[in-house]
Amino acid sequence: MPNQPPPQPTLYDRLGGAFSIATVVDDLIDRVMTDARLNANPAVDEAHHKVPPAGFKYHVTEMPLLGGRWPAEIHGALHARLSSTLEHHAREWDAFMDDVQQTLDKFKVPAAEQAEVKAIVQSTYGDIVISKS
């Protein structure tokens, strides 16, 4: 089939593979774990202390390989189930996404890849943020 275009590189490859992704994730998790905007919520602060940062970094590094889904065995352990109002959820999510943006900008991730990474992160919103009725 000589007329077929060559396959496009995956996001994982375009981000530079495991070592480059791990470097970016290392910065992001360090940023998130110390973000006063997030840690102001006691549930988030508690969740940040339940999981060792190295393990969290490992699983976040795997996300591009998994199409943005968390491995089932850590799904519950890694997500802070927030108990504040929906307004607080939005502020905390915005702070988290700001941390993501700062990290992507720091490492000069190209715009197309930033959009894909942010879409993967955004796909976890329902797993991370819950609202109380």
GROMACS .gro file of N, CA, C and O in nm:
model
  532
    1MET      N    1   0.083  -0.118   0.000
    1MET     CA    2   0.000   0.000   0.000
    1MET      C    3   0.087   0.124   0.000
    1MET      O    4   0.087   0.200   0.096
    2PRO      N    5   0.157   0.148  -0.105
    2PRO     CA    6   0.250   0.261  -0.111
    2PRO      C    7   0.184   0.397  -0.112
    2PRO      O    8   0.248   0.497  -0.087
    3ASN      N    9   0.054   0.408  -0.141
    3ASN     CA   10  -0.012   0.538  -0.150
    3ASN      C   11  -0.063   0.589  -0.017
    3ASN      O   12  -0.113   0.699  -0.008
    4GLN      N   13  -0.052   0.509   0.088
    4GLN     CA   14  -0.099   0.553   0.218
    4GLN      C   15   0.003   0.644   0.283
    4GLN      O   16   0.123   0.618   0.278
    5PRO      N   17  -0.046   0.752   0.348
    5PRO     CA   18   0.048   0.841   0.418
    5PRO      C   19   0.108   0.768   0.538
    5PRO      O   20   0.045   0.678   0.594
    6PRO      N   21   0.227   0.806   0.576
    6PRO     CA   22   0.287   0.743   0.694
    6PRO      C   23   0.204   0.773   0.818
    6PRO      O   24   0.140   0.878   0.827
    7PRO      N   25   0.202   0.681   0.914
    7PRO     CA   26   0.125   0.707   1.036
    7PRO      C   27   0.179   0.828   1.110
    7PRO      O   28   0.299   0.852   1.113
    8GLN      N   29   0.086   0.902   1.170
    8GLN     CA   30   0.125   1.021   1.247
    8GLN      C   31   0.180   0.977   1.383
    8GLN      O   32   0.131   0.882   1.443
    9PRO      N   33   0.280   1.047   1.432
    9PRO     CA   34   0.333   1.013   1.565
    9PRO      C   35   0.226   1.032   1.672
    9PRO      O   36   0.142   1.121   1.663
   10THR      N   37   0.230   0.949   1.773
   10THR     CA   38   0.135   0.959   1.883
   10THR      C   39   0.169   1.081   1.969
   10THR      O   40   0.279   1.136   1.961
   11LEU      N   41   0.075   1.121   2.053
   11LEU     CA   42   0.100   1.229   2.147
   11LEU      C   43   0.219   1.194   2.235
   11LEU      O   44   0.306   1.278   2.260
   12TYR      N   45   0.225   1.071   2.279
   12TYR     CA   46   0.336   1.024   2.361
   12TYR      C   47   0.469   1.052   2.291
   12TYR      O   48   0.562   1.106   2.351
   13ASP      N   49   0.477   1.016   2.163
   13ASP     CA   50   0.601   1.040   2.087
   13ASP      C   51   0.626   1.189   2.066
   13ASP      O   52   0.740   1.236   2.079
   14ARG      N   53   0.521   1.264   2.036
   14ARG     CA   54   0.538   1.407   2.013
   14ARG      C   55   0.579   1.482   2.139
   14ARG      O   56   0.642   1.587   2.132
   15LEU      N   57   0.543   1.427   2.255
   15LEU     CA   58   0.584   1.488   2.382
   15LEU      C   59   0.725   1.447   2.422
   15LEU      O   60   0.779   1.496   2.521
   16GLY      N   61   0.784   1.356   2.347
   16GLY     CA   62   0.922   1.318   2.373
   16GLY      C   63   0.940   1.188   2.448
   16GLY      O   64   1.051   1.156   2.492
   17GLY      N   65   0.831   1.113   2.468
   17GLY     CA   66   0.842   0.985   2.536
   17GLY      C   67   0.843   0.998   2.687
   17GLY      O   68   0.824   1.105   2.745
   18ALA      N   69   0.867   0.885   2.751
   18ALA     CA   70   0.854   0.874   2.897
   18ALA      C   71   0.942   0.972   2.972
   18ALA      O   72   0.897   1.032   3.071
   19PHE      N   73   1.065   0.990   2.931
   19PHE     CA   74   1.155   1.076   3.009
   19PHE      C   75   1.114   1.222   3.002
   19PHE      O   76   1.117   1.293   3.104
   20SER      N   77   1.073   1.268   2.886
   20SER     CA   78   1.027   1.407   2.875
   20SER      C   79   0.895   1.427   2.949
   20SER      O   80   0.877   1.527   3.020
   21ILE      N   81   0.803   1.332   2.933
   21ILE     CA   82   0.675   1.342   3.002
   21ILE      C   83   0.696   1.340   3.153
   21ILE      O   84   0.637   1.419   3.227
   22ALA      N   85   0.784   1.252   3.200
   22ALA     CA   86   0.810   1.243   3.344
   22ALA      C   87   0.869   1.373   3.398
   22ALA      O   88   0.837   1.413   3.511
   23THR      N   89   0.950   1.441   3.320
   23THR     CA   90   1.009   1.568   3.363
   23THR      C   91   0.900   1.674   3.380
   23THR      O   92   0.899   1.749   3.479
   24VAL      N   93   0.808   1.680   3.285
   24VAL     CA   94   0.698   1.776   3.291
   24VAL      C   95   0.606   1.742   3.409
   24VAL      O   96   0.566   1.829   3.486
   25VAL      N   97   0.574   1.614   3.424
   25VAL     CA   98   0.486   1.570   3.533
   25VAL      C   99   0.550   1.599   3.669
   25VAL      O  100   0.481   1.641   3.762
   26ASP      N  101   0.680   1.578   3.680
   26ASP     CA  102   0.750   1.607   3.805
   26ASP      C  103   0.727   1.752   3.846
   26ASP      O  104   0.693   1.781   3.961
   27ASP      N  105   0.744   1.843   3.752
   27ASP     CA  106   0.721   1.985   3.780
   27ASP      C  107   0.574   2.011   3.815
   27ASP      O  108   0.545   2.081   3.912
   28LEU      N  109   0.482   1.952   3.738
   28LEU     CA  110   0.340   1.976   3.761
   28LEU      C  111   0.297   1.928   3.899
   28LEU      O  112   0.231   2.002   3.973
   29ILE      N  113   0.334   1.807   3.935
   29ILE     CA  114   0.289   1.754   4.064
   29ILE      C  115   0.351   1.833   4.179
   29ILE      O  116   0.282   1.863   4.278
   30ASP      N  117   0.477   1.869   4.169
   30ASP     CA  118   0.537   1.955   4.272
   30ASP      C  119   0.461   2.087   4.283
   30ASP      O  120   0.437   2.137   4.394
   31ARG      N  121   0.420   2.141   4.171
   31ARG     CA  122   0.346   2.268   4.168
   31ARG      C  123   0.208   2.250   4.233
   31ARG      O  124   0.165   2.330   4.316
   32VAL      N  125   0.138   2.143   4.196
   32VAL     CA  126   0.004   2.118   4.246
   32VAL      C  127   0.005   2.089   4.395
   32VAL      O  128  -0.079   2.138   4.471
   33MET      N  129   0.102   2.008   4.439
   33MET     CA  130   0.108   1.969   4.580
   33MET      C  131   0.131   2.088   4.673
   33MET      O  132   0.094   2.083   4.790
   34THR      N  133   0.190   2.195   4.622
   34THR     CA  134   0.220   2.311   4.706
   34THR      C  135   0.132   2.432   4.674
   34THR      O  136   0.155   2.539   4.728
   35ASP      N  137   0.033   2.414   4.588
   35ASP     CA  138  -0.053   2.525   4.548
   35ASP      C  139  -0.150   2.560   4.661
   35ASP      O  140  -0.239   2.482   4.695
   36ALA      N  141  -0.130   2.676   4.720
   36ALA     CA  142  -0.212   2.720   4.833
   36ALA      C  143  -0.359   2.730   4.794
   36ALA      O  144  -0.448   2.709   4.877
   37ARG      N  145  -0.388   2.762   4.667
   37ARG     CA  146  -0.527   2.772   4.622
   37ARG      C  147  -0.596   2.636   4.633
   37ARG      O  148  -0.715   2.629   4.664
   38LEU      N  149  -0.523   2.530   4.607
   38LEU     CA  150  -0.580   2.395   4.615
   38LEU      C  151  -0.580   2.344   4.758
   38LEU      O  152  -0.677   2.285   4.804
   39ASN      N  153  -0.471   2.364   4.829
   39ASN     CA  154  -0.458   2.312   4.964
   39ASN      C  155  -0.544   2.385   5.066
   39ASN      O  156  -0.556   2.340   5.180
   40ALA      N  157  -0.605   2.496   5.026
   40ALA     CA  158  -0.698   2.564   5.115
   40ALA      C  159  -0.820   2.476   5.144
   40ALA      O  160  -0.884   2.490   5.247
   41ASN      N  161  -0.851   2.385   5.052
   41ASN     CA  162  -0.959   2.289   5.072
   41ASN      C  163  -0.902   2.173   5.153
   41ASN      O  164  -0.811   2.104   5.106
   42PRO      N  165  -0.951   2.148   5.274
   42PRO     CA  166  -0.896   2.041   5.357
   42PRO      C  167  -0.900   1.904   5.289
   42PRO      O  168  -0.810   1.823   5.310
   43ALA      N  169  -1.002   1.876   5.207
   43ALA     CA  170  -1.011   1.747   5.138
   43ALA      C  171  -0.897   1.731   5.038
   43ALA      O  172  -0.840   1.622   5.023
   44VAL      N  173  -0.861   1.838   4.970
   44VAL     CA  174  -0.751   1.832   4.874
   44VAL      C  175  -0.619   1.817   4.949
   44VAL      O  176  -0.536   1.733   4.913
   45ASP      N  177  -0.601   1.898   5.052
   45ASP     CA  178  -0.478   1.890   5.131
   45ASP      C  179  -0.458   1.749   5.187
   45ASP      O  180  -0.350   1.692   5.181
   46GLU      N  181  -0.566   1.691   5.238
   46GLU     CA  182  -0.559   1.554   5.291
   46GLU      C  183  -0.523   1.455   5.181
   46GLU      O  184  -0.438   1.368   5.200
   47ALA      N  185  -0.585   1.468   5.065
   47ALA     CA  186  -0.556   1.377   4.953
   47ALA      C  187  -0.411   1.389   4.910
   47ALA      O  188  -0.348   1.289   4.873
   48HIS      N  189  -0.356   1.510   4.915
   48HIS     CA  190  -0.216   1.530   4.876
   48HIS      C  191  -0.121   1.458   4.971
   48HIS      O  192  -0.007   1.430   4.934
   49HIS      N  193  -0.165   1.429   5.091
   49HIS     CA  194  -0.080   1.361   5.188
   49HIS      C  195  -0.106   1.212   5.197
   49HIS      O  196  -0.035   1.141   5.267
   50LYS      N  197  -0.209   1.162   5.127
   50LYS     CA  198  -0.241   1.019   5.129
   50LYS      C  199  -0.158   0.939   5.029
   50LYS      O  200  -0.138   0.820   5.048
   51VAL      N  201  -0.118   1.002   4.922
   51VAL     CA  202  -0.047   0.933   4.814
   51VAL      C  203   0.093   0.990   4.804
   51VAL      O  204   0.110   1.112   4.794
   52PRO      N  205   0.196   0.906   4.807
   52PRO     CA  206   0.332   0.958   4.793
   52PRO      C  207   0.348   1.028   4.657
   52PRO      O  208   0.303   0.975   4.555
   53PRO      N  209   0.407   1.145   4.655
   53PRO     CA  210   0.423   1.217   4.528
   53PRO      C  211   0.487   1.134   4.417
   53PRO      O  212   0.446   1.143   4.302
   54ALA      N  213   0.583   1.049   4.450
   54ALA     CA  214   0.649   0.969   4.345
   54ALA      C  215   0.551   0.875   4.277
   54ALA      O  216   0.553   0.860   4.154
   55GLY      N  217   0.462   0.813   4.353
   55GLY     CA  218   0.363   0.724   4.294
   55GLY      C  219   0.263   0.800   4.210
   55GLY      O  220   0.223   0.756   4.102
   56PHE      N  221   0.221   0.916   4.259
   56PHE     CA  222   0.128   1.000   4.184
   56PHE      C  223   0.193   1.042   4.052
   56PHE      O  224   0.131   1.035   3.946
   57LYS      N  225   0.318   1.082   4.059
   57LYS     CA  226   0.391   1.124   3.938
   57LYS      C  227   0.398   1.011   3.837
   57LYS      O  228   0.380   1.031   3.716
   58TYR      N  229   0.423   0.891   3.884
   58TYR     CA  230   0.432   0.774   3.796
   58TYR      C  231   0.301   0.755   3.721
   58TYR      O  232   0.300   0.738   3.598
   59HIS      N  233   0.189   0.756   3.792
   59HIS     CA  234   0.061   0.732   3.727
   59HIS      C  235   0.019   0.846   3.635
   59HIS      O  236  -0.040   0.822   3.531
   60VAL      N  237   0.051   0.968   3.672
   60VAL     CA  238   0.019   1.081   3.583
   60VAL      C  239   0.104   1.071   3.456
   60VAL      O  240   0.056   1.100   3.346
   61THR      N  241   0.228   1.026   3.468
   61THR     CA  242   0.314   1.008   3.352
   61THR      C  243   0.253   0.906   3.256
   61THR      O  244   0.265   0.921   3.133
   62GLU      N  245   0.185   0.805   3.307
   62GLU     CA  246   0.124   0.703   3.224
   62GLU      C  247   0.000   0.751   3.150
   62GLU      O  248  -0.041   0.688   3.053
   63MET      N  249  -0.061   0.858   3.193
   63MET     CA  250  -0.189   0.900   3.134
   63MET      C  251  -0.190   0.911   2.982
   63MET      O  252  -0.284   0.865   2.919
   64PRO      N  253  -0.088   0.971   2.918
   64PRO     CA  254  -0.094   0.979   2.771
   64PRO      C  255  -0.098   0.840   2.706
   64PRO      O  256  -0.158   0.823   2.601
   65LEU      N  257  -0.039   0.742   2.769
   65LEU     CA  258  -0.043   0.605   2.716
   65LEU      C  259  -0.180   0.543   2.729
   65LEU      O  260  -0.218   0.455   2.652
   66LEU      N  261  -0.255   0.587   2.829
   66LEU     CA  262  -0.384   0.528   2.860
   66LEU      C  263  -0.499   0.609   2.802
   66LEU      O  264  -0.614   0.589   2.840
   67GLY      N  265  -0.471   0.700   2.714
   67GLY     CA  266  -0.577   0.781   2.655
   67GLY      C  267  -0.646   0.871   2.755
   67GLY      O  268  -0.762   0.905   2.739
   68GLY      N  269  -0.574   0.911   2.860
   68GLY     CA  270  -0.631   1.003   2.956
   68GLY      C  271  -0.709   0.937   3.068
   68GLY      O  272  -0.773   1.005   3.146
   69ARG      N  273  -0.703   0.805   3.077
   69ARG     CA  274  -0.777   0.736   3.183
   69ARG      C  275  -0.681   0.688   3.290
   69ARG      O  276  -0.571   0.644   3.262
   70TRP      N  277  -0.724   0.695   3.413
   70TRP     CA  278  -0.645   0.649   3.526
   70TRP      C  279  -0.651   0.498   3.532
   70TRP      O  280  -0.755   0.439   3.507
   71PRO      N  281  -0.542   0.431   3.569
   71PRO     CA  282  -0.548   0.287   3.593
   71PRO      C  283  -0.650   0.258   3.703
   71PRO      O  284  -0.658   0.330   3.802
   72ALA      N  285  -0.729   0.153   3.685
   72ALA     CA  286  -0.839   0.123   3.777
   72ALA      C  287  -0.793   0.107   3.921
   72ALA      O  288  -0.860   0.152   4.014
   73GLU      N  289  -0.678   0.048   3.942
   73GLU     CA  290  -0.633   0.020   4.079
   73GLU      C  291  -0.600   0.145   4.158
   73GLU      O  292  -0.592   0.141   4.280
   74ILE      N  293  -0.580   0.257   4.091
   74ILE     CA  294  -0.548   0.379   4.166
   74ILE      C  295  -0.656   0.486   4.153
   74ILE      O  296  -0.646   0.592   4.212
   75HIS      N  297  -0.760   0.454   4.078
   75HIS     CA  298  -0.865   0.553   4.049
   75HIS      C  299  -0.911   0.625   4.176
   75HIS      O  300  -0.907   0.746   4.185
   76GLY      N  301  -0.952   0.550   4.275
   76GLY     CA  302  -1.003   0.611   4.398
   76GLY      C  303  -0.895   0.677   4.481
   76GLY      O  304  -0.920   0.778   4.544
   77ALA      N  305  -0.777   0.620   4.482
   77ALA     CA  306  -0.671   0.670   4.570
   77ALA      C  307  -0.616   0.804   4.526
   77ALA      O  308  -0.568   0.880   4.610
   78LEU      N  309  -0.621   0.835   4.400
   78LEU     CA  310  -0.555   0.956   4.352
   78LEU      C  311  -0.645   1.078   4.342
   78LEU      O  312  -0.597   1.188   4.321
   79HIS      N  313  -0.776   1.058   4.356
   79HIS     CA  314  -0.866   1.172   4.336
   79HIS      C  315  -0.918   1.225   4.468
   79HIS      O  316  -0.969   1.151   4.551
   80ALA      N  317  -0.902   1.352   4.488
   80ALA     CA  318  -0.962   1.417   4.604
   80ALA      C  319  -1.109   1.436   4.574
   80ALA      O  320  -1.146   1.503   4.478
   81ARG      N  321  -1.192   1.373   4.653
   81ARG     CA  322  -1.335   1.390   4.637
   81ARG      C  323  -1.374   1.516   4.715
   81ARG      O  324  -1.379   1.515   4.838
   82LEU      N  325  -1.396   1.620   4.642
   82LEU     CA  326  -1.416   1.751   4.704
   82LEU      C  327  -1.555   1.761   4.766
   82LEU      O  328  -1.652   1.713   4.711
   83SER      N  329  -1.562   1.826   4.882
   83SER     CA  330  -1.690   1.833   4.953
   83SER      C  331  -1.741   1.977   4.968
   83SER      O  332  -1.830   2.001   5.047
   84SER      N  333  -1.683   2.067   4.894
   84SER     CA  334  -1.729   2.206   4.904
   84SER      C  335  -1.838   2.231   4.800
   84SER      O  336  -1.885   2.141   4.734
   85THR      N  337  -1.876   2.356   4.784
   85THR     CA  338  -1.982   2.389   4.690
   85THR      C  339  -1.929   2.381   4.547
   85THR      O  340  -1.808   2.380   4.523
   86LEU      N  341  -2.020   2.376   4.452
   86LEU     CA  342  -1.981   2.370   4.312
   86LEU      C  343  -1.896   2.491   4.274
   86LEU      O  344  -1.803   2.481   4.196
   87GLU      N  345  -1.924   2.606   4.335
   87GLU     CA  346  -1.843   2.726   4.309
   87GLU      C  347  -1.698   2.701   4.347
   87GLU      O  348  -1.606   2.738   4.276
   88HIS      N  349  -1.676   2.637   4.462
   88HIS     CA  350  -1.539   2.606   4.503
   88HIS      C  351  -1.475   2.507   4.407
   88HIS      O  352  -1.357   2.518   4.376
   89HIS      N  353  -1.551   2.411   4.360
   89HIS     CA  354  -1.498   2.315   4.264
   89HIS      C  355  -1.442   2.387   4.143
   89HIS      O  356  -1.333   2.357   4.097
   90ALA      N  357  -1.521   2.480   4.092
   90ALA     CA  358  -1.478   2.552   3.972
   90ALA      C  359  -1.351   2.631   3.999
   90ALA      O  360  -1.259   2.632   3.916
   91ARG      N  361  -1.343   2.697   4.113
   91ARG     CA  362  -1.222   2.774   4.146
   91ARG      C  363  -1.101   2.681   4.160
   91ARG      O  364  -0.992   2.713   4.113
   92GLU      N  365  -1.120   2.568   4.227
   92GLU     CA  366  -1.009   2.475   4.246
   92GLU      C  367  -0.967   2.413   4.113
   92GLU      O  368  -0.849   2.396   4.086
   93TRP      N  369  -1.066   2.378   4.030
   93TRP     CA  370  -1.032   2.322   3.900
   93TRP      C  371  -0.957   2.426   3.816
   93TRP      O  372  -0.857   2.393   3.751
   94ASP      N  373  -1.003   2.550   3.820
   94ASP     CA  374  -0.934   2.656   3.746
   94ASP      C  375  -0.791   2.673   3.797
   94ASP      O  376  -0.698   2.693   3.717
   95ALA      N  377  -0.771   2.664   3.927
   95ALA     CA  378  -0.635   2.675   3.984
   95ALA      C  379  -0.549   2.560   3.936
   95ALA      O  380  -0.433   2.577   3.897
   96PHE      N  381  -0.606   2.439   3.936
   96PHE     CA  382  -0.534   2.321   3.888
   96PHE      C  383  -0.497   2.338   3.741
   96PHE      O  384  -0.382   2.313   3.700
   97MET      N  385  -0.593   2.382   3.659
   97MET     CA  386  -0.565   2.401   3.517
   97MET      C  387  -0.463   2.512   3.494
   97MET      O  388  -0.385   2.506   3.399
   98ASP      N  389  -0.462   2.612   3.582
   98ASP     CA  390  -0.359   2.715   3.575
   98ASP      C  391  -0.221   2.654   3.602
   98ASP      O  392  -0.124   2.687   3.534
   99ASP      N  393  -0.214   2.563   3.699
   99ASP     CA  394  -0.088   2.493   3.726
   99ASP      C  395  -0.045   2.412   3.603
   99ASP      O  396   0.073   2.412   3.567
  100VAL      N  397  -0.140   2.345   3.540
  100VAL     CA  398  -0.109   2.269   3.419
  100VAL      C  399  -0.053   2.363   3.312
  100VAL      O  400   0.051   2.334   3.251
  101GLN      N  401  -0.120   2.476   3.292
  101GLN     CA  402  -0.076   2.572   3.189
  101GLN      C  403   0.063   2.624   3.219
  101GLN      O  404   0.148   2.635   3.129
  102GLN      N  405   0.089   2.660   3.345
  102GLN     CA  406   0.221   2.711   3.381
  102GLN      C  407   0.331   2.609   3.351
  102GLN      O  408   0.438   2.644   3.300
  103THR      N  409   0.303   2.483   3.380
  103THR     CA  410   0.402   2.378   3.354
  103THR      C  411   0.422   2.358   3.205
  103THR      O  412   0.536   2.349   3.158
  104LEU      N  413   0.314   2.352   3.129
  104LEU     CA  414   0.328   2.335   2.983
  104LEU      C  415   0.405   2.451   2.922
  104LEU      O  416   0.491   2.431   2.834
  105ASP      N  417   0.377   2.572   2.968
  105ASP     CA  418   0.449   2.689   2.918
  105ASP      C  419   0.596   2.685   2.958
  105ASP      O  420   0.684   2.718   2.878
  106LYS      N  421   0.624   2.644   3.081
  106LYS     CA  422   0.762   2.638   3.129
  106LYS      C  423   0.847   2.549   3.038
  106LYS      O  424   0.962   2.581   3.008
  107PHE      N  425   0.788   2.437   2.992
  107PHE     CA  426   0.863   2.344   2.909
  107PHE      C  427   0.841   2.367   2.759
  107PHE      O  428   0.883   2.286   2.677
  108LYS      N  429   0.775   2.479   2.726
  108LYS     CA  430   0.755   2.519   2.587
  108LYS      C  431   0.691   2.409   2.503
  108LYS      O  432   0.732   2.382   2.389
  109VAL      N  433   0.590   2.343   2.561
  109VAL     CA  434   0.515   2.241   2.488
  109VAL      C  435   0.439   2.314   2.377
  109VAL      O  436   0.371   2.413   2.403
  110PRO      N  437   0.449   2.266   2.252
  110PRO     CA  438   0.380   2.333   2.141
  110PRO      C  439   0.228   2.337   2.160
  110PRO      O  440   0.170   2.251   2.228
  111ALA      N  441   0.165   2.437   2.100
  111ALA     CA  442   0.022   2.462   2.119
  111ALA      C  443  -0.065   2.340   2.087
  111ALA      O  444  -0.159   2.310   2.161
  112ALA      N  445  -0.037   2.270   1.979
  112ALA     CA  446  -0.119   2.154   1.941
  112ALA      C  447  -0.113   2.046   2.049
  112ALA      O  448  -0.215   1.988   2.087
  113GLU      N  449   0.006   2.021   2.100
  113GLU     CA  450   0.022   1.920   2.204
  113GLU      C  451  -0.037   1.969   2.336
  113GLU      O  452  -0.097   1.891   2.411
  114GLN      N  453  -0.025   2.099   2.364
  114GLN     CA  454  -0.089   2.154   2.484
  114GLN      C  455  -0.239   2.129   2.479
  114GLN      O  456  -0.298   2.087   2.579
  115ALA      N  457  -0.298   2.153   2.365
  115ALA     CA  458  -0.443   2.132   2.352
  115ALA      C  459  -0.480   1.986   2.379
  115ALA      O  460  -0.580   1.958   2.447
  116GLU      N  461  -0.401   1.894   2.328
  116GLU     CA  462  -0.430   1.752   2.350
  116GLU      C  463  -0.411   1.714   2.496
  116GLU      O  464  -0.491   1.640   2.553
  117VAL      N  465  -0.304   1.763   2.557
  117VAL     CA  466  -0.279   1.733   2.698
  117VAL      C  467  -0.392   1.790   2.783
  117VAL      O  468  -0.446   1.721   2.872
  118LYS      N  469  -0.431   1.913   2.757
  118LYS     CA  470  -0.537   1.975   2.836
  118LYS      C  471  -0.671   1.902   2.816
  118LYS      O  472  -0.749   1.890   2.910
  119ALA      N  473  -0.695   1.849   2.697
  119ALA     CA  474  -0.817   1.771   2.673
  119ALA      C  475  -0.814   1.642   2.755
  119ALA      O  476  -0.916   1.601   2.812
  120ILE      N  477  -0.697   1.579   2.765
  120ILE     CA  478  -0.684   1.459   2.849
  120ILE      C  479  -0.709   1.495   2.994
  120ILE      O  480  -0.785   1.426   3.064
  121VAL      N  481  -0.648   1.602   3.041
  121VAL     CA  482  -0.668   1.645   3.179
  121VAL      C  483  -0.815   1.678   3.202
  121VAL      O  484  -0.875   1.635   3.301
  122GLN      N  485  -0.875   1.751   3.110
  122GLN     CA  486  -1.015   1.790   3.123
  122GLN      C  487  -1.106   1.667   3.130
  122GLN      O  488  -1.207   1.668   3.199
  123SER      N  489  -1.068   1.560   3.062
  123SER     CA  490  -1.151   1.438   3.063
  123SER      C  491  -1.157   1.374   3.201
  123SER      O  492  -1.242   1.290   3.226
  124THR      N  493  -1.070   1.415   3.292
  124THR     CA  494  -1.072   1.359   3.428
  124THR      C  495  -1.156   1.443   3.524
  124THR      O  496  -1.170   1.405   3.640
  125TYR      N  497  -1.213   1.552   3.477
  125TYR     CA  498  -1.288   1.643   3.563
  125TYR      C  499  -1.393   1.570   3.646
  125TYR      O  500  -1.402   1.588   3.766
  126GLY      N  501  -1.473   1.485   3.582
  126GLY     CA  502  -1.579   1.414   3.652
  126GLY      C  503  -1.528   1.313   3.753
  126GLY      O  504  -1.598   1.275   3.847
  127ASP      N  505  -1.403   1.268   3.737
  127ASP     CA  506  -1.342   1.176   3.832
  127ASP      C  507  -1.288   1.249   3.953
  127ASP      O  508  -1.278   1.193   4.062
  128ILE      N  509  -1.246   1.373   3.933
  128ILE     CA  510  -1.179   1.449   4.037
  128ILE      C  511  -1.278   1.533   4.118
  128ILE      O  512  -1.269   1.542   4.239
  129VAL      N  513  -1.373   1.594   4.049
  129VAL     CA  514  -1.464   1.688   4.113
  129VAL      C  515  -1.602   1.628   4.121
  129VAL      O  516  -1.658   1.584   4.020
  130ILE      N  517  -1.657   1.625   4.240
  130ILE     CA  518  -1.796   1.585   4.257
  130ILE      C  519  -1.868   1.698   4.327
  130ILE      O  520  -1.808   1.776   4.401
  131SER      N  521  -1.996   1.708   4.302
  131SER     CA  522  -2.073   1.811   4.371
  131SER      C  523  -2.172   1.744   4.464
  131SER      O  524  -2.223   1.637   4.435
  132LYS      N  525  -2.198   1.810   4.574
  132LYS     CA  526  -2.300   1.762   4.668
  132LYS      C  527  -2.430   1.832   4.634
  132LYS      O  528  -2.433   1.952   4.618
  133SER      N  529  -2.533   1.755   4.622
  133SER     CA  530  -2.664   1.814   4.591
  133SER      C  531  -2.729   1.868   4.714
  133SER      O  532  -2.708   1.826   4.823
   0.00000   0.00000   0.00000
